[in-house]
């Protein structure tokens, strides 16, 4: 009775979660990465394994949303200016890799007897690398922002764009498909351009005002719903005109990269992206027909070697030829030699259009999956070679590591205090990221030329998205003591290497921050009060040397009082408030330099 009343996919969800909880930790413990764990879990529970789940195609339709959300998050990390700076890697290096690799694999397929259309689909489908797989590897290793990581991303982005003309070619090669007249072609082009313009205009002019309105409600679930709506809505617009959903989501992400809500959007989307990407790789693993691979193991093994060899060779050669050092070229070559998730999309479309038969498509899918499984091994082998060379003291430029040393500061709270702090830091040329949870304050700061993002400092995922993991220092400039305390705890737990500098609202707050062990704290009014008092004494005719003496004494008594209060409570040490600073005798002033020199 309980089974009959279970909701749809309830049992399948339990199987999926259980399999990933077992396979993924094991794969990560072995150094193979989480993607390999998902693929292995899918192969184990799929129709060709333990048969706990049915066909992976049904799961794949839902799991493809993970690829969509992945491209949306990646788009958020790229502002248009940065994208324009990457144009050589995207349209130069990326295009050359797809064309040369695809043409070479097409030639190999023709040599083994494949028909022209089949060889075209196989060759260019295998030329595409896995955006999801490679980016997962780069993100897990923390190397996405390294020089070679940025070049690899440029290649992957062009490959994602290339799926659009490749799918169009499949439709053209299939008899009786696609537009047949000039008017139909022009109509389709105009529809596509209209969809792209709709996404661009919406992202540029409508999304930020809508998010400002929603942020004022302080309802996190509404912001989350809006984030998913933006990602999936832009993907749906592109899909409706025959373009890639992932490309639509990426375009929306790029347009929102300059938005004040960038980091919050990324943090809200991330859990859904991770879960759906895991489901995607499980579905891919479920499609691996182990018996078919065993029967044709020589063909599959040769295909894996040819694909990884040709792709790796072109990736290395083109990277070297376009200015990358040997170390970067080798890392690109071992990160991107696998087949990609868009190959499954292309092969499925080719089967539907009778350009590939079922057996050939399965063999090609097996080759793609096995290249995915072998890619982490290639990366691991390069890492071990690097570690071994380092242990031996060998200087080898082909296996050097990458360390980013640019100091960054995360400013939390961008009111009057935070703005002055930011001005001091940027005057030294330091890079800062600022977050605040008040839309009006963000709007004001942006009008002053500062980039401030909407975010909740008590959420570890928002702090991570804002760059707390890479920040050398976190400047806590918020007024609310309780929120600051929760944020400090999150930073200490998640980002222990960052220095924490805090603005204290009053004396009780100073005591609390001291107990929490922050690296630096200062009462927001203390220094201005000291300066105010100095100015008052000077106006009353007090000599400057006497003012200096008073300031020194007041600061010393303030520190003594804080020490007493730490031990005895808030109201202890009040006697130190009312003392008159002793006047220094003239002979004491004359003796001070001499005594100092004797001591030194």
mmCIF file of C-alpha atoms in Angstrom, residues 56-304:
data_model
loop_
_atom_site.group_PDB
_atom_site.id
_atom_site.type_symbol
_atom_site.label_atom_id
_atom_site.label_comp_id
_atom_site.label_asym_id
_atom_site.label_seq_id
_atom_site.Cartn_x
_atom_site.Cartn_y
_atom_site.Cartn_z
ATOM 1 C CA UNK A 56 18.926 7.077 -18.889
ATOM 2 C CA UNK A 57 17.214 9.065 -21.656
ATOM 3 C CA UNK A 58 14.221 9.945 -19.467
ATOM 4 C CA UNK A 59 16.521 11.185 -16.717
ATOM 5 C CA UNK A 60 18.666 13.083 -19.225
ATOM 6 C CA UNK A 61 15.794 15.373 -20.243
ATOM 7 C CA UNK A 62 15.593 16.722 -16.684
ATOM 8 C CA UNK A 63 19.317 16.560 -15.989
ATOM 9 C CA UNK A 64 20.149 18.742 -19.004
ATOM 10 C CA UNK A 65 18.890 21.649 -16.894
ATOM 11 C CA UNK A 66 22.104 21.230 -14.912
ATOM 12 C CA UNK A 67 24.117 22.159 -18.011
ATOM 13 C CA UNK A 68 21.833 25.177 -18.483
ATOM 14 C CA UNK A 69 22.395 26.373 -14.901
ATOM 15 C CA UNK A 70 26.136 25.705 -15.179
ATOM 16 C CA UNK A 71 26.419 28.004 -18.193
ATOM 17 C CA UNK A 72 24.321 30.637 -16.385
ATOM 18 C CA UNK A 73 26.696 30.598 -13.387
ATOM 19 C CA UNK A 74 29.753 30.746 -15.649
ATOM 20 C CA UNK A 75 28.187 33.698 -17.458
ATOM 21 C CA UNK A 76 27.768 35.507 -14.143
ATOM 22 C CA UNK A 77 31.523 35.255 -13.629
ATOM 23 C CA UNK A 78 32.279 36.981 -16.936
ATOM 24 C CA UNK A 79 31.555 40.633 -17.451
ATOM 25 C CA UNK A 80 31.278 41.767 -21.116
ATOM 26 C CA UNK A 81 34.619 43.598 -20.990
ATOM 27 C CA UNK A 82 36.381 40.446 -19.839
ATOM 28 C CA UNK A 83 34.588 38.454 -22.544
ATOM 29 C CA UNK A 84 35.806 40.924 -25.151
ATOM 30 C CA UNK A 85 39.363 40.578 -23.845
ATOM 31 C CA UNK A 86 39.058 36.801 -24.365
ATOM 32 C CA UNK A 87 37.970 37.148 -28.004
ATOM 33 C CA UNK A 88 41.268 35.793 -29.352
ATOM 34 C CA UNK A 89 41.025 32.644 -27.246
ATOM 35 C CA UNK A 90 37.322 32.159 -28.017
ATOM 36 C CA UNK A 91 37.177 32.907 -31.732
ATOM 37 C CA UNK A 92 40.799 32.234 -32.634
ATOM 38 C CA UNK A 93 42.103 29.357 -30.553
ATOM 39 C CA UNK A 94 38.676 27.789 -30.001
ATOM 40 C CA UNK A 95 37.659 27.902 -33.664
ATOM 41 C CA UNK A 96 41.003 26.485 -34.810
ATOM 42 C CA UNK A 97 40.735 23.610 -32.327
ATOM 43 C CA UNK A 98 37.194 22.616 -33.387
ATOM 44 C CA UNK A 99 37.898 22.883 -37.116
ATOM 45 C CA UNK A 100 41.267 21.097 -37.131
ATOM 46 C CA UNK A 101 40.279 18.387 -34.640
ATOM 47 C CA UNK A 102 36.904 17.815 -36.312
ATOM 48 C CA UNK A 103 38.445 17.628 -39.786
ATOM 49 C CA UNK A 104 41.113 15.169 -38.608
ATOM 50 C CA UNK A 105 38.600 12.890 -36.857
ATOM 51 C CA UNK A 106 36.308 13.152 -39.910
ATOM 52 C CA UNK A 107 39.203 11.958 -42.097
ATOM 53 C CA UNK A 108 39.869 9.029 -39.758
ATOM 54 C CA UNK A 109 36.177 8.067 -39.817
ATOM 55 C CA UNK A 110 36.158 8.156 -43.619
ATOM 56 C CA UNK A 111 39.254 5.960 -43.704
ATOM 57 C CA UNK A 112 37.517 3.252 -41.676
ATOM 58 C CA UNK A 113 34.608 3.231 -44.113
ATOM 59 C CA UNK A 114 31.944 5.480 -42.572
ATOM 60 C CA UNK A 115 29.587 7.321 -44.966
ATOM 61 C CA UNK A 116 30.157 11.052 -45.394
ATOM 62 C CA UNK A 117 27.282 12.232 -43.196
ATOM 63 C CA UNK A 118 28.037 9.692 -40.461
ATOM 64 C CA UNK A 119 31.745 10.569 -40.499
ATOM 65 C CA UNK A 120 30.912 14.290 -40.298
ATOM 66 C CA UNK A 121 28.676 13.857 -37.252
ATOM 67 C CA UNK A 122 31.145 11.503 -35.550
ATOM 68 C CA UNK A 123 34.234 13.608 -36.278
ATOM 69 C CA UNK A 124 32.881 16.997 -35.208
ATOM 70 C CA UNK A 125 30.840 15.534 -32.349
ATOM 71 C CA UNK A 126 33.985 13.982 -30.865
ATOM 72 C CA UNK A 127 35.897 17.246 -31.424
ATOM 73 C CA UNK A 128 33.785 18.905 -28.711
ATOM 74 C CA UNK A 129 35.055 18.695 -25.142
ATOM 75 C CA UNK A 130 32.892 18.538 -22.036
ATOM 76 C CA UNK A 131 32.261 22.016 -20.650
ATOM 77 C CA UNK A 132 30.667 20.593 -17.510
ATOM 78 C CA UNK A 133 33.408 18.020 -17.007
ATOM 79 C CA UNK A 134 36.401 20.282 -17.662
ATOM 80 C CA UNK A 135 35.034 23.197 -15.647
ATOM 81 C CA UNK A 136 34.285 20.852 -12.752
ATOM 82 C CA UNK A 137 37.919 19.740 -12.814
ATOM 83 C CA UNK A 138 39.201 23.320 -13.022
ATOM 84 C CA UNK A 139 36.896 24.514 -10.230
ATOM 85 C CA UNK A 140 37.741 21.615 -7.915
ATOM 86 C CA UNK A 141 41.441 22.336 -8.425
ATOM 87 C CA UNK A 142 40.943 26.087 -7.997
ATOM 88 C CA UNK A 143 42.558 26.780 -11.383
ATOM 89 C CA UNK A 144 39.691 28.288 -13.388
ATOM 90 C CA UNK A 145 41.157 31.780 -12.955
ATOM 91 C CA UNK A 146 44.719 30.700 -13.793
ATOM 92 C CA UNK A 147 46.147 31.638 -17.224
ATOM 93 C CA UNK A 148 45.647 28.174 -18.654
ATOM 94 C CA UNK A 149 42.202 27.900 -17.035
ATOM 95 C CA UNK A 150 41.046 31.058 -18.798
ATOM 96 C CA UNK A 151 42.347 29.829 -22.167
ATOM 97 C CA UNK A 152 40.685 26.452 -21.631
ATOM 98 C CA UNK A 153 37.431 28.221 -20.822
ATOM 99 C CA UNK A 154 37.685 30.241 -24.050
ATOM 100 C CA UNK A 155 37.999 27.008 -26.044
ATOM 101 C CA UNK A 156 35.066 25.443 -24.194
ATOM 102 C CA UNK A 157 32.896 28.476 -24.789
ATOM 103 C CA UNK A 158 33.488 28.356 -28.547
ATOM 104 C CA UNK A 159 32.661 24.636 -28.511
ATOM 105 C CA UNK A 160 29.349 25.381 -26.796
ATOM 106 C CA UNK A 161 28.606 27.948 -29.482
ATOM 107 C CA UNK A 162 29.666 25.482 -32.191
ATOM 108 C CA UNK A 163 26.877 23.042 -31.265
ATOM 109 C CA UNK A 164 24.381 25.447 -32.873
ATOM 110 C CA UNK A 165 25.782 25.238 -36.452
ATOM 111 C CA UNK A 166 26.511 21.532 -35.986
ATOM 112 C CA UNK A 167 22.884 20.800 -35.122
ATOM 113 C CA UNK A 168 21.888 22.904 -38.124
ATOM 114 C CA UNK A 169 24.194 20.781 -40.306
ATOM 115 C CA UNK A 170 22.516 17.617 -39.028
ATOM 116 C CA UNK A 171 19.161 19.053 -40.131
ATOM 117 C CA UNK A 172 20.629 20.005 -43.523
ATOM 118 C CA UNK A 173 22.213 16.595 -44.094
ATOM 119 C CA UNK A 174 18.942 14.863 -43.241
ATOM 120 C CA UNK A 175 16.766 14.652 -46.381
ATOM 121 C CA UNK A 176 13.602 16.742 -46.313
ATOM 122 C CA UNK A 177 14.529 18.646 -43.129
ATOM 123 C CA UNK A 178 15.097 22.347 -42.509
ATOM 124 C CA UNK A 179 14.164 25.415 -44.534
ATOM 125 C CA UNK A 180 14.101 24.877 -48.275
ATOM 126 C CA UNK A 181 13.490 28.369 -49.700
ATOM 127 C CA UNK A 182 15.269 31.697 -49.338
ATOM 128 C CA UNK A 183 12.196 33.218 -47.665
ATOM 129 C CA UNK A 184 12.089 30.427 -45.049
ATOM 130 C CA UNK A 185 15.799 30.850 -44.334
ATOM 131 C CA UNK A 186 15.439 34.641 -43.908
ATOM 132 C CA UNK A 187 12.431 34.119 -41.639
ATOM 133 C CA UNK A 188 14.343 31.691 -39.405
ATOM 134 C CA UNK A 189 17.328 34.062 -39.206
ATOM 135 C CA UNK A 190 15.076 36.974 -38.191
ATOM 136 C CA UNK A 191 13.359 34.846 -35.527
ATOM 137 C CA UNK A 192 16.729 33.838 -34.080
ATOM 138 C CA UNK A 193 17.974 37.443 -34.052
ATOM 139 C CA UNK A 194 14.728 38.539 -32.396
ATOM 140 C CA UNK A 195 15.149 35.946 -29.630
ATOM 141 C CA UNK A 196 18.745 37.018 -28.987
ATOM 142 C CA UNK A 197 17.682 40.682 -28.885
ATOM 143 C CA UNK A 198 14.857 39.853 -26.449
ATOM 144 C CA UNK A 199 17.281 38.172 -24.039
ATOM 145 C CA UNK A 200 19.803 41.035 -24.310
ATOM 146 C CA UNK A 201 17.264 43.834 -23.818
ATOM 147 C CA UNK A 202 15.548 42.061 -20.937
ATOM 148 C CA UNK A 203 18.829 41.356 -19.174
ATOM 149 C CA UNK A 204 20.134 44.863 -19.737
ATOM 150 C CA UNK A 205 17.145 47.006 -18.782
ATOM 151 C CA UNK A 206 14.556 44.982 -16.848
ATOM 152 C CA UNK A 207 16.249 42.409 -14.608
ATOM 153 C CA UNK A 208 18.161 44.755 -12.255
ATOM 154 C CA UNK A 209 15.126 46.974 -11.430
ATOM 155 C CA UNK A 210 13.053 43.836 -10.799
ATOM 156 C CA UNK A 211 15.671 42.418 -8.446
ATOM 157 C CA UNK A 212 15.944 45.756 -6.624
ATOM 158 C CA UNK A 213 12.201 45.597 -6.009
ATOM 159 C CA UNK A 214 12.332 41.965 -4.861
ATOM 160 C CA UNK A 215 15.350 42.563 -2.597
ATOM 161 C CA UNK A 216 13.409 45.203 -0.680
ATOM 162 C CA UNK A 217 10.981 42.482 0.432
ATOM 163 C CA UNK A 218 13.859 40.594 2.173
ATOM 164 C CA UNK A 219 12.211 37.294 1.107
ATOM 165 C CA UNK A 220 15.016 34.929 0.171
ATOM 166 C CA UNK A 221 12.707 32.386 -1.470
ATOM 167 C CA UNK A 222 11.385 35.061 -3.848
ATOM 168 C CA UNK A 223 14.928 35.988 -4.882
ATOM 169 C CA UNK A 224 15.681 32.304 -5.442
ATOM 170 C CA UNK A 225 12.553 31.887 -7.571
ATOM 171 C CA UNK A 226 13.484 34.938 -9.634
ATOM 172 C CA UNK A 227 17.033 33.636 -10.157
ATOM 173 C CA UNK A 228 15.733 30.319 -11.502
ATOM 174 C CA UNK A 229 13.188 32.170 -13.642
ATOM 175 C CA UNK A 230 15.909 34.302 -15.251
ATOM 176 C CA UNK A 231 18.172 31.316 -15.995
ATOM 177 C CA UNK A 232 15.472 28.971 -17.275
ATOM 178 C CA UNK A 233 13.438 31.712 -18.971
ATOM 179 C CA UNK A 234 16.364 32.883 -21.101
ATOM 180 C CA UNK A 235 17.182 29.250 -21.923
ATOM 181 C CA UNK A 236 13.552 28.661 -22.931
ATOM 182 C CA UNK A 237 13.533 31.680 -25.265
ATOM 183 C CA UNK A 238 16.589 30.367 -27.102
ATOM 184 C CA UNK A 239 15.223 26.831 -27.211
ATOM 185 C CA UNK A 240 11.960 28.038 -28.738
ATOM 186 C CA UNK A 241 13.831 29.264 -31.838
ATOM 187 C CA UNK A 242 16.032 26.187 -32.155
ATOM 188 C CA UNK A 243 19.155 27.451 -30.384
ATOM 189 C CA UNK A 244 20.978 25.868 -27.459
ATOM 190 C CA UNK A 245 19.320 26.365 -24.061
ATOM 191 C CA UNK A 246 22.776 26.493 -22.491
ATOM 192 C CA UNK A 247 23.766 29.316 -24.835
ATOM 193 C CA UNK A 248 20.680 31.320 -23.814
ATOM 194 C CA UNK A 249 21.413 30.850 -20.117
ATOM 195 C CA UNK A 250 25.053 31.824 -20.638
ATOM 196 C CA UNK A 251 24.041 35.004 -22.461
ATOM 197 C CA UNK A 252 21.698 35.943 -19.599
ATOM 198 C CA UNK A 253 24.480 35.312 -17.094
ATOM 199 C CA UNK A 254 26.925 37.528 -18.984
ATOM 200 C CA UNK A 255 24.365 40.338 -19.086
ATOM 201 C CA UNK A 256 23.890 40.049 -15.298
ATOM 202 C CA UNK A 257 27.627 39.881 -14.551
ATOM 203 C CA UNK A 258 27.654 43.645 -13.928
ATOM 204 C CA UNK A 259 24.498 43.495 -11.798
ATOM 205 C CA UNK A 260 24.584 44.239 -8.076
ATOM 206 C CA UNK A 261 22.930 40.841 -7.499
ATOM 207 C CA UNK A 262 25.595 38.767 -9.216
ATOM 208 C CA UNK A 263 26.979 37.019 -6.120
ATOM 209 C CA UNK A 264 23.586 36.329 -4.562
ATOM 210 C CA UNK A 265 22.310 34.872 -7.846
ATOM 211 C CA UNK A 266 25.350 32.623 -8.055
ATOM 212 C CA UNK A 267 24.940 31.422 -4.467
ATOM 213 C CA UNK A 268 21.200 30.761 -4.914
ATOM 214 C CA UNK A 269 21.635 28.832 -8.175
ATOM 215 C CA UNK A 270 24.641 26.766 -7.050
ATOM 216 C CA UNK A 271 22.813 24.006 -5.086
ATOM 217 C CA UNK A 272 20.428 23.368 -7.991
ATOM 218 C CA UNK A 273 23.285 23.416 -10.480
ATOM 219 C CA UNK A 274 25.355 20.935 -8.496
ATOM 220 C CA UNK A 275 22.476 18.508 -7.978
ATOM 221 C CA UNK A 276 21.292 18.601 -11.585
ATOM 222 C CA UNK A 277 24.847 18.301 -12.937
ATOM 223 C CA UNK A 278 25.286 15.203 -10.811
ATOM 224 C CA UNK A 279 22.038 13.828 -12.194
ATOM 225 C CA UNK A 280 23.233 14.613 -15.719
ATOM 226 C CA UNK A 281 26.420 12.606 -15.318
ATOM 227 C CA UNK A 282 24.506 9.728 -13.713
ATOM 228 C CA UNK A 283 22.200 9.682 -16.739
ATOM 229 C CA UNK A 284 25.209 9.635 -19.077
ATOM 230 C CA UNK A 285 26.704 6.738 -17.127
ATOM 231 C CA UNK A 286 23.412 4.847 -17.342
ATOM 232 C CA UNK A 287 23.577 4.999 -21.142
ATOM 233 C CA UNK A 288 26.887 3.112 -21.249
ATOM 234 C CA UNK A 289 26.161 -0.339 -22.744
ATOM 235 C CA UNK A 290 28.882 -2.415 -21.114
ATOM 236 C CA UNK A 291 28.113 -5.551 -23.134
ATOM 237 C CA UNK A 292 28.378 -3.641 -26.399
ATOM 238 C CA UNK A 293 31.688 -2.138 -25.301
ATOM 239 C CA UNK A 294 33.038 -5.593 -24.404
ATOM 240 C CA UNK A 295 31.976 -7.036 -27.749
ATOM 241 C CA UNK A 296 33.678 -4.204 -29.624
ATOM 242 C CA UNK A 297 36.437 -3.422 -27.189
ATOM 243 C CA UNK A 298 39.135 -3.139 -29.865
ATOM 244 C CA UNK A 299 37.104 -0.547 -31.775
ATOM 245 C CA UNK A 300 36.291 1.405 -28.607
ATOM 246 C CA UNK A 301 39.878 1.295 -27.312
ATOM 247 C CA UNK A 302 41.229 2.478 -30.661
ATOM 248 C CA UNK A 303 38.610 5.235 -30.777
ATOM 249 C CA UNK A 304 39.490 6.437 -27.278
#
